[in-house]
Structures are given as C-alpha cells and as structure tokens.
PDB file of N, CA and C in Angstrom:
ATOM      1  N   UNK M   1    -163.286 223.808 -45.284  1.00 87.00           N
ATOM      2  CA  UNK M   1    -163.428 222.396 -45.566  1.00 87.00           C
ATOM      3  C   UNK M   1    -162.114 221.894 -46.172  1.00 87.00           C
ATOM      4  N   UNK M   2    -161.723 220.793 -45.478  1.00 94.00           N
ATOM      5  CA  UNK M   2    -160.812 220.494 -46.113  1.00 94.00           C
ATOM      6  C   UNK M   2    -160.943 218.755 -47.071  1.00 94.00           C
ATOM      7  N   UNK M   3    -160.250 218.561 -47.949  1.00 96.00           N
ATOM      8  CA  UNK M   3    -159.919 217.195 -48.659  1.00 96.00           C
ATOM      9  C   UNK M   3    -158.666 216.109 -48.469  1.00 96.00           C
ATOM     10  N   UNK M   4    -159.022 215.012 -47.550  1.00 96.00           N
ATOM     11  CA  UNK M   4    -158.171 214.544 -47.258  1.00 96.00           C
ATOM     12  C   UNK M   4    -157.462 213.371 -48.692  1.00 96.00           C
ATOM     13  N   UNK M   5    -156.224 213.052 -48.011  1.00 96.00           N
ATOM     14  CA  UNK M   5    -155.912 212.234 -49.163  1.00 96.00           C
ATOM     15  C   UNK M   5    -156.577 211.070 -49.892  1.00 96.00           C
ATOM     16  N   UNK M   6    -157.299 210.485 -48.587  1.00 96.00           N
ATOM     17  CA  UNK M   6    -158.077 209.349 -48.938  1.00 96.00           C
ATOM     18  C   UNK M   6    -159.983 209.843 -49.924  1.00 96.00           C
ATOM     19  N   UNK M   7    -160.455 211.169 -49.449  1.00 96.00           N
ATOM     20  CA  UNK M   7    -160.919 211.638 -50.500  1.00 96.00           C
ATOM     21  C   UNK M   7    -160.605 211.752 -51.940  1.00 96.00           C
ATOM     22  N   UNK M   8    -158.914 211.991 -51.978  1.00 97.00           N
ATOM     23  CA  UNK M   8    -158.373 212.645 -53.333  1.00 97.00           C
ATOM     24  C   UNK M   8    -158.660 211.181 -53.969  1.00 97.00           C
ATOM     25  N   UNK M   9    -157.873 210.279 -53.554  1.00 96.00           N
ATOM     26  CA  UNK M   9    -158.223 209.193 -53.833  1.00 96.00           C
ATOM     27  C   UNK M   9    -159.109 208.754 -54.861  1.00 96.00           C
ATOM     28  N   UNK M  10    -160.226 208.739 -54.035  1.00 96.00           N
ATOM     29  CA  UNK M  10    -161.723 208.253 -54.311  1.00 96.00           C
ATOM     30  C   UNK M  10    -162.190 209.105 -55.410  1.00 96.00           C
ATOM     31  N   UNK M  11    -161.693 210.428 -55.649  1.00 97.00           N
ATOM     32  CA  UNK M  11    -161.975 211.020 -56.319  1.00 97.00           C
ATOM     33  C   UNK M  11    -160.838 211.021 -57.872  1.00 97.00           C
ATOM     34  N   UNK M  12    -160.063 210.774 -57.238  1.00 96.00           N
ATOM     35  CA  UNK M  12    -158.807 210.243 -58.707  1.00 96.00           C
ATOM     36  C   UNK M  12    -159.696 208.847 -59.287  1.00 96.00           C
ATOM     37  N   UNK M  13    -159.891 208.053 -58.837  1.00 96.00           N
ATOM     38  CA  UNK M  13    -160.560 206.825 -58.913  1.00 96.00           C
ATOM     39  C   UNK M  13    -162.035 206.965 -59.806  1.00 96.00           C
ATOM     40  N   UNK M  14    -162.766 207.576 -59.070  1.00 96.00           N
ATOM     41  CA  UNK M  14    -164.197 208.352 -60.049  1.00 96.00           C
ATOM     42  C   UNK M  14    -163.825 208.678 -61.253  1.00 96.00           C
ATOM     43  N   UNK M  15    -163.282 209.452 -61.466  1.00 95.00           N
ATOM     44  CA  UNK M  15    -162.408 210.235 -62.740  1.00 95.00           C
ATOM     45  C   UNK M  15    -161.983 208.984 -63.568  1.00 95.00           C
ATOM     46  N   UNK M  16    -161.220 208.040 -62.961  1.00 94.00           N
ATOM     47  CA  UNK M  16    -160.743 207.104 -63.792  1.00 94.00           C
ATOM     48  C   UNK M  16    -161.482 206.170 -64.327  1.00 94.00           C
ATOM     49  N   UNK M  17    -162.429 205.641 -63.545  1.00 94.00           N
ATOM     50  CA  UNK M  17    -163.756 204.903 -64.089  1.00 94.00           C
ATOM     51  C   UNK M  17    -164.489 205.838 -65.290  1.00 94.00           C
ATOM     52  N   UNK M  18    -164.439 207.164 -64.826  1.00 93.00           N
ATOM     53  CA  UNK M  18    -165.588 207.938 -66.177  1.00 93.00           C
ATOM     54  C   UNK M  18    -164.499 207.905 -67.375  1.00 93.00           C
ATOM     55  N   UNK M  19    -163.206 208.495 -67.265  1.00 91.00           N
ATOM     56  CA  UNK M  19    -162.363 208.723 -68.330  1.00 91.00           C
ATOM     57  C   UNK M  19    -161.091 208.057 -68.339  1.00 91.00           C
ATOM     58  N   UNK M  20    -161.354 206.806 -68.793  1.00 87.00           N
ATOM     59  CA  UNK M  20    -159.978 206.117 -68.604  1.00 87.00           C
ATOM     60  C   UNK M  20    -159.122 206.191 -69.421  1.00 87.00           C
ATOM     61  N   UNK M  21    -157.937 205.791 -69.091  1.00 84.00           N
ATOM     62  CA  UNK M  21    -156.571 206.268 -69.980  1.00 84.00           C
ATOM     63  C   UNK M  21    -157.001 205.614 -71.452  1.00 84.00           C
ATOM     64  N   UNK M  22    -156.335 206.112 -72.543  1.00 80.00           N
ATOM     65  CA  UNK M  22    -156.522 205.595 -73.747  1.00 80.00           C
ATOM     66  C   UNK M  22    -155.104 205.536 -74.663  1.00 80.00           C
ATOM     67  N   UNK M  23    -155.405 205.069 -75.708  1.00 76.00           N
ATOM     68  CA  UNK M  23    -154.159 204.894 -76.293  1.00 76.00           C
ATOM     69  C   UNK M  23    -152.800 203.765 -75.819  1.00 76.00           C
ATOM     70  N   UNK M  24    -152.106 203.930 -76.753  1.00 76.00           N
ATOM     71  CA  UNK M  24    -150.865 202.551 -76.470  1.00 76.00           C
ATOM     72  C   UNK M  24    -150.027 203.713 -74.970  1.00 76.00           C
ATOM     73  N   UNK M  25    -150.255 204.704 -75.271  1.00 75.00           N
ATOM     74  CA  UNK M  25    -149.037 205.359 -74.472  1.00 75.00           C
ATOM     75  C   UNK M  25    -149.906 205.127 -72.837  1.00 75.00           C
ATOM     76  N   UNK M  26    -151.222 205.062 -72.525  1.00 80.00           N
ATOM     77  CA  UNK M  26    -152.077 205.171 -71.498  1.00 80.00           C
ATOM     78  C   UNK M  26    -152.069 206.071 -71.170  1.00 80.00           C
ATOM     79  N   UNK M  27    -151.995 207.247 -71.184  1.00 86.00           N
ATOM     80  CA  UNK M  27    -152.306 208.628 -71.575  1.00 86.00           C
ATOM     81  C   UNK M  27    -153.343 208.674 -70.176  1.00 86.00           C
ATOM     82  N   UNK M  28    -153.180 209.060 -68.962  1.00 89.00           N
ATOM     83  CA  UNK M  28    -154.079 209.584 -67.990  1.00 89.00           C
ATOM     84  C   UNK M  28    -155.265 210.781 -68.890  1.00 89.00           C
ATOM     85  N   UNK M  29    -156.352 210.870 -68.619  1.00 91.00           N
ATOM     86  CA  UNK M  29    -157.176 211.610 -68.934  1.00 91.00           C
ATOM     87  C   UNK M  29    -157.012 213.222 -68.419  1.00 91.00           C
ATOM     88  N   UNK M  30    -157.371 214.137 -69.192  1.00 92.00           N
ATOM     89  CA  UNK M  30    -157.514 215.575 -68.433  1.00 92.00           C
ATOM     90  C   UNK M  30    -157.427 215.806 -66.901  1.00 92.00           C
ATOM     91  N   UNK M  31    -158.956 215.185 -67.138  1.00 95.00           N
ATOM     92  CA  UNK M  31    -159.331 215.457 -65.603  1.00 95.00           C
ATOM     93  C   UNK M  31    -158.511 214.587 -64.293  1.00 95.00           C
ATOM     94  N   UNK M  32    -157.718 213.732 -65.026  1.00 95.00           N
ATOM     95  CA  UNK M  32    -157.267 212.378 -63.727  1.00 95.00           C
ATOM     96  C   UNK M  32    -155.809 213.212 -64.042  1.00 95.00           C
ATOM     97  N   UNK M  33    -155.494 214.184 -64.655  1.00 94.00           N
ATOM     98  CA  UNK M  33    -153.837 214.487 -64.810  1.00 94.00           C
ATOM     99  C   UNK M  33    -154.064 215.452 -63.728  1.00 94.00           C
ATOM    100  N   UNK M  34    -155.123 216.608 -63.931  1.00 95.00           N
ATOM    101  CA  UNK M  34    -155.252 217.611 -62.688  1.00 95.00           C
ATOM    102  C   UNK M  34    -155.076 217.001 -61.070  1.00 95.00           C
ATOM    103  N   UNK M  35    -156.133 216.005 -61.304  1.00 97.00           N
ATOM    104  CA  UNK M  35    -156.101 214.924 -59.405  1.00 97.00           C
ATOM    105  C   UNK M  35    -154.772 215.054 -59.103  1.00 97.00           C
ATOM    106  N   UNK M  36    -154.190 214.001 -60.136  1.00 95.00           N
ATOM    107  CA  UNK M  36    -153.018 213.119 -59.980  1.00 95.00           C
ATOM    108  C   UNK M  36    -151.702 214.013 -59.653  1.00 95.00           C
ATOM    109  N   UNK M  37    -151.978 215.247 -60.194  1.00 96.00           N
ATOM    110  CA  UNK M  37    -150.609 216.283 -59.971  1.00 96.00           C
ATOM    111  C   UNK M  37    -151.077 216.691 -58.661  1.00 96.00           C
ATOM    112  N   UNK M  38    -152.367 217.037 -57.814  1.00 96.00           N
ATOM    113  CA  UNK M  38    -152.445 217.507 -56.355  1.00 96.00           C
ATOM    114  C   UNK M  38    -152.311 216.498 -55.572  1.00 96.00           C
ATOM    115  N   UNK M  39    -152.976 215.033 -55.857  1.00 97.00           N
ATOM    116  CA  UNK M  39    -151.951 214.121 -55.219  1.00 97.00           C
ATOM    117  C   UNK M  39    -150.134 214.205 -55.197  1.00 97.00           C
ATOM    118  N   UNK M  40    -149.904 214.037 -56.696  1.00 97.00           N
ATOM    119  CA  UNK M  40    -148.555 213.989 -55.662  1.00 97.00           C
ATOM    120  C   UNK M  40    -148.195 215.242 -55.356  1.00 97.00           C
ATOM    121  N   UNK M  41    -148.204 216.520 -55.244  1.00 96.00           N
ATOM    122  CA  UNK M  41    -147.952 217.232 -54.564  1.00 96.00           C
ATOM    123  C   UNK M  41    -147.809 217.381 -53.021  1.00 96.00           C
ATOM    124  N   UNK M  42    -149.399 216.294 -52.760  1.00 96.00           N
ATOM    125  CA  UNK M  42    -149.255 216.433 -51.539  1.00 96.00           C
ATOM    126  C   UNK M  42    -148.928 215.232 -50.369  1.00 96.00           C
ATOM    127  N   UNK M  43    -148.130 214.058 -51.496  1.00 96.00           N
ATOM    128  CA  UNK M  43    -147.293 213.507 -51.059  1.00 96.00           C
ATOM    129  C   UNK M  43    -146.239 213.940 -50.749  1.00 96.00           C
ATOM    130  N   UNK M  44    -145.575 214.791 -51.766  1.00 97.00           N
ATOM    131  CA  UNK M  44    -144.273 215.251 -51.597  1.00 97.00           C
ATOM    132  C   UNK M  44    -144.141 215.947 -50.069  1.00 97.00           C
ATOM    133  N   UNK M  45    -145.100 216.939 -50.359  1.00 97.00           N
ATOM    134  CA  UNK M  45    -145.448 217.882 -48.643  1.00 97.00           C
ATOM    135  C   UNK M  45    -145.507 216.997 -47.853  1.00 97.00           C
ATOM    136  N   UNK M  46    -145.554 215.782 -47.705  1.00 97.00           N
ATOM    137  CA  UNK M  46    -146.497 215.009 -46.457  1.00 97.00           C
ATOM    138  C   UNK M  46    -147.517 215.858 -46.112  1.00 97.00           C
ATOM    139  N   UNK M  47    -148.562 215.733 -46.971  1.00 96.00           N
ATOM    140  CA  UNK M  47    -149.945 216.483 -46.520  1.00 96.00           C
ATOM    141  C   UNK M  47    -151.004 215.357 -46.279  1.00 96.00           C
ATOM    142  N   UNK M  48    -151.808 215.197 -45.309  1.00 96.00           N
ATOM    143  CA  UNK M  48    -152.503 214.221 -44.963  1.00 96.00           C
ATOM    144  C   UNK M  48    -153.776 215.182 -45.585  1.00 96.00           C
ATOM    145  N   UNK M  49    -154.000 216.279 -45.378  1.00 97.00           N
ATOM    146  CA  UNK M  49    -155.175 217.170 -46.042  1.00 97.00           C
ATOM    147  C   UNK M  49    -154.895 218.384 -46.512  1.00 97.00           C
ATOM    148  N   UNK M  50    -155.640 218.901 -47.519  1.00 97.00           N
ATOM    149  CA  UNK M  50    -155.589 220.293 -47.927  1.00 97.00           C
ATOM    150  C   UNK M  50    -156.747 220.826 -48.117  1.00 97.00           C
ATOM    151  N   UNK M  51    -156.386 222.662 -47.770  1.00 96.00           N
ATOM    152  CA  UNK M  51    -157.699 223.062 -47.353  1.00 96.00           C
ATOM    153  C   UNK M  51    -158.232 223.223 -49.352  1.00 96.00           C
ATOM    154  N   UNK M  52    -159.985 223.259 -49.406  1.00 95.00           N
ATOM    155  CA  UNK M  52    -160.654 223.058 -50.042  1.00 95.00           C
ATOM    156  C   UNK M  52    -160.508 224.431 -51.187  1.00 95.00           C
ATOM    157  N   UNK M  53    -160.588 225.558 -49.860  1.00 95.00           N
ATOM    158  CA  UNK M  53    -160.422 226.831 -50.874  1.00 95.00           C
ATOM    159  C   UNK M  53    -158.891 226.859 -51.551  1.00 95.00           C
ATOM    160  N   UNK M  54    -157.640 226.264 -50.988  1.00 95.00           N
ATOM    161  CA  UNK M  54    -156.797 226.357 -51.588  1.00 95.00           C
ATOM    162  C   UNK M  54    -156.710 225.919 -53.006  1.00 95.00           C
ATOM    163  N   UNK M  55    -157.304 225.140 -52.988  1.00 96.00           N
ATOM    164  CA  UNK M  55    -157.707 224.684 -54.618  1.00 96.00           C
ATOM    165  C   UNK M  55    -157.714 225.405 -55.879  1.00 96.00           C
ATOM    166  N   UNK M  56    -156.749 224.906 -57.200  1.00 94.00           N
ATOM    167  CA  UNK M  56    -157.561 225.673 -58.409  1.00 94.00           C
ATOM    168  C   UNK M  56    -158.834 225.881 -58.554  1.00 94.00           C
ATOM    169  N   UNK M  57    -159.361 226.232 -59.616  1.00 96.00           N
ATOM    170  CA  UNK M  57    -160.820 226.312 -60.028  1.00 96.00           C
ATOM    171  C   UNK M  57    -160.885 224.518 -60.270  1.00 96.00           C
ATOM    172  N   UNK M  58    -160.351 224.312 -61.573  1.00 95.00           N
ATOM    173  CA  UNK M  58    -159.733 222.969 -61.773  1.00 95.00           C
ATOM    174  C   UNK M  58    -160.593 221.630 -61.218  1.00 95.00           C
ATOM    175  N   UNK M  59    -159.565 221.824 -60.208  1.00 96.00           N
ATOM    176  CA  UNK M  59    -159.500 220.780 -59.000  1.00 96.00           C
ATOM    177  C   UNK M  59    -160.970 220.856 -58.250  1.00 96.00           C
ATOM    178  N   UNK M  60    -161.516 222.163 -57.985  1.00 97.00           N
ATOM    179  CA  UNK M  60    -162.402 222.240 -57.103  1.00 97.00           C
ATOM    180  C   UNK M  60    -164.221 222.074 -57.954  1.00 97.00           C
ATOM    181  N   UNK M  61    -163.315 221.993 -59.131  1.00 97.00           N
ATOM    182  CA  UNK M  61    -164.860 221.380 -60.007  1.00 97.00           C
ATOM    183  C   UNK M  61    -165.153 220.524 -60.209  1.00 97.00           C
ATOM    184  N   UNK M  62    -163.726 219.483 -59.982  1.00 97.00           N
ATOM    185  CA  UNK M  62    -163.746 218.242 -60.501  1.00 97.00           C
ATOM    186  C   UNK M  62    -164.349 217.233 -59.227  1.00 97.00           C
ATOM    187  N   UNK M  63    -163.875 217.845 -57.884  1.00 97.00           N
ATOM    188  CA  UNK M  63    -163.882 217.353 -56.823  1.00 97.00           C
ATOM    189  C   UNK M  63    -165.258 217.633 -56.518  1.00 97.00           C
ATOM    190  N   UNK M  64    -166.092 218.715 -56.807  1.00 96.00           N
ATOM    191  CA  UNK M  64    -167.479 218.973 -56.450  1.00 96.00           C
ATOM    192  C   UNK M  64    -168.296 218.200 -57.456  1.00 96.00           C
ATOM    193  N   UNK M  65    -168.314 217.989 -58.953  1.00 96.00           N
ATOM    194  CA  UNK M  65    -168.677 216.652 -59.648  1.00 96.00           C
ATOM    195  C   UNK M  65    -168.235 214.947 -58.901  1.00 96.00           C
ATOM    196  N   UNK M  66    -167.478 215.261 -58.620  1.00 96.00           N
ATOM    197  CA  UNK M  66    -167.032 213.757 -57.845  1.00 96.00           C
ATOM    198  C   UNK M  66    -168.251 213.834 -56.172  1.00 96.00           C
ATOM    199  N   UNK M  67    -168.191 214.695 -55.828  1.00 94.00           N
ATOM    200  CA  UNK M  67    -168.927 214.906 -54.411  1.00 94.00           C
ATOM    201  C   UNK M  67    -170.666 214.719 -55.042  1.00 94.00           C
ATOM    202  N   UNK M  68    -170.790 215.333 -56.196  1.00 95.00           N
ATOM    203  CA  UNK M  68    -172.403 214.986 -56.375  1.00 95.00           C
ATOM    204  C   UNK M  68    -172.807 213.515 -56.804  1.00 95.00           C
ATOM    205  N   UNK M  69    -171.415 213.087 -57.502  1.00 91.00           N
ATOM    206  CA  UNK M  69    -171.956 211.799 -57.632  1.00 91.00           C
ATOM    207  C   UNK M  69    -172.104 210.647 -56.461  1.00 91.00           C
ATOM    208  N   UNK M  70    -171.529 211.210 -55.821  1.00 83.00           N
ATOM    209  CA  UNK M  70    -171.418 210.230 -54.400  1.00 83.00           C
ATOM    210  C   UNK M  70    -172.181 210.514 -52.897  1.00 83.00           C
ATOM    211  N   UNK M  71    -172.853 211.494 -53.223  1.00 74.00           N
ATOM    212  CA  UNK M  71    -174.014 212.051 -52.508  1.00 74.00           C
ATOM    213  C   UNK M  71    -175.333 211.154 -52.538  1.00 74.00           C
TER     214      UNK M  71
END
C-alpha cells in the first residue's frame, strides 16, 4: 500500500486541526513535525507516493489514526 502526497496532505492537515501550533514561535506540533519532515522529503525526491511499509513506526501510526478517523 502505498501513501500518496495528496493523502500526506490530508493527513498533515488532520494533525493540524487536532494539535495546532502554539506559542509566539508557532511551534508545529509533534505529530505535524513527523508528517511535515516526510512531506518534504518527498518533495525533494519528486515522490508522487511512498510505499506504506517504508514508513517509520512514527509516521505509520500517525497515518493509521488519521485513516480511522476518516473511515
């Protein structure tokens, strides 16, 4: 299975609605710093998708909480 960018997205986005930045500095949240670094990663690559198992633990918990809520 793979996660396309426009998933990562939706799922950076989820994250940001539950835990939004705080503080004067806006401080991205935990969980939206993990997204946000495999996004751009896979801008940098020009990756339109990445496979699912490639994933940290991380990423692939955050993304399976994001998948139940949108189920």
């Amino acid at each position: 299975m793979d996660i396309t960018l426009p998933e990562l997205e939706e799922a950076i986005n989820y994250w940001r609605n539950l835990r939004p930045s705080l503080g004067e500095e806006r401080a991205l949240s935990p969980e939206v710093n993990e997204l946000a670094k495999l996004y751009a990663l896979m801008i940098f690559h020009q990756q339109k998708s990445i496979s699912y198992t490639s994933l940290d633990q991380a990423c692939r918990q955050l993304i399976d909480a994001w998948r139940k809520q949108t189920a």
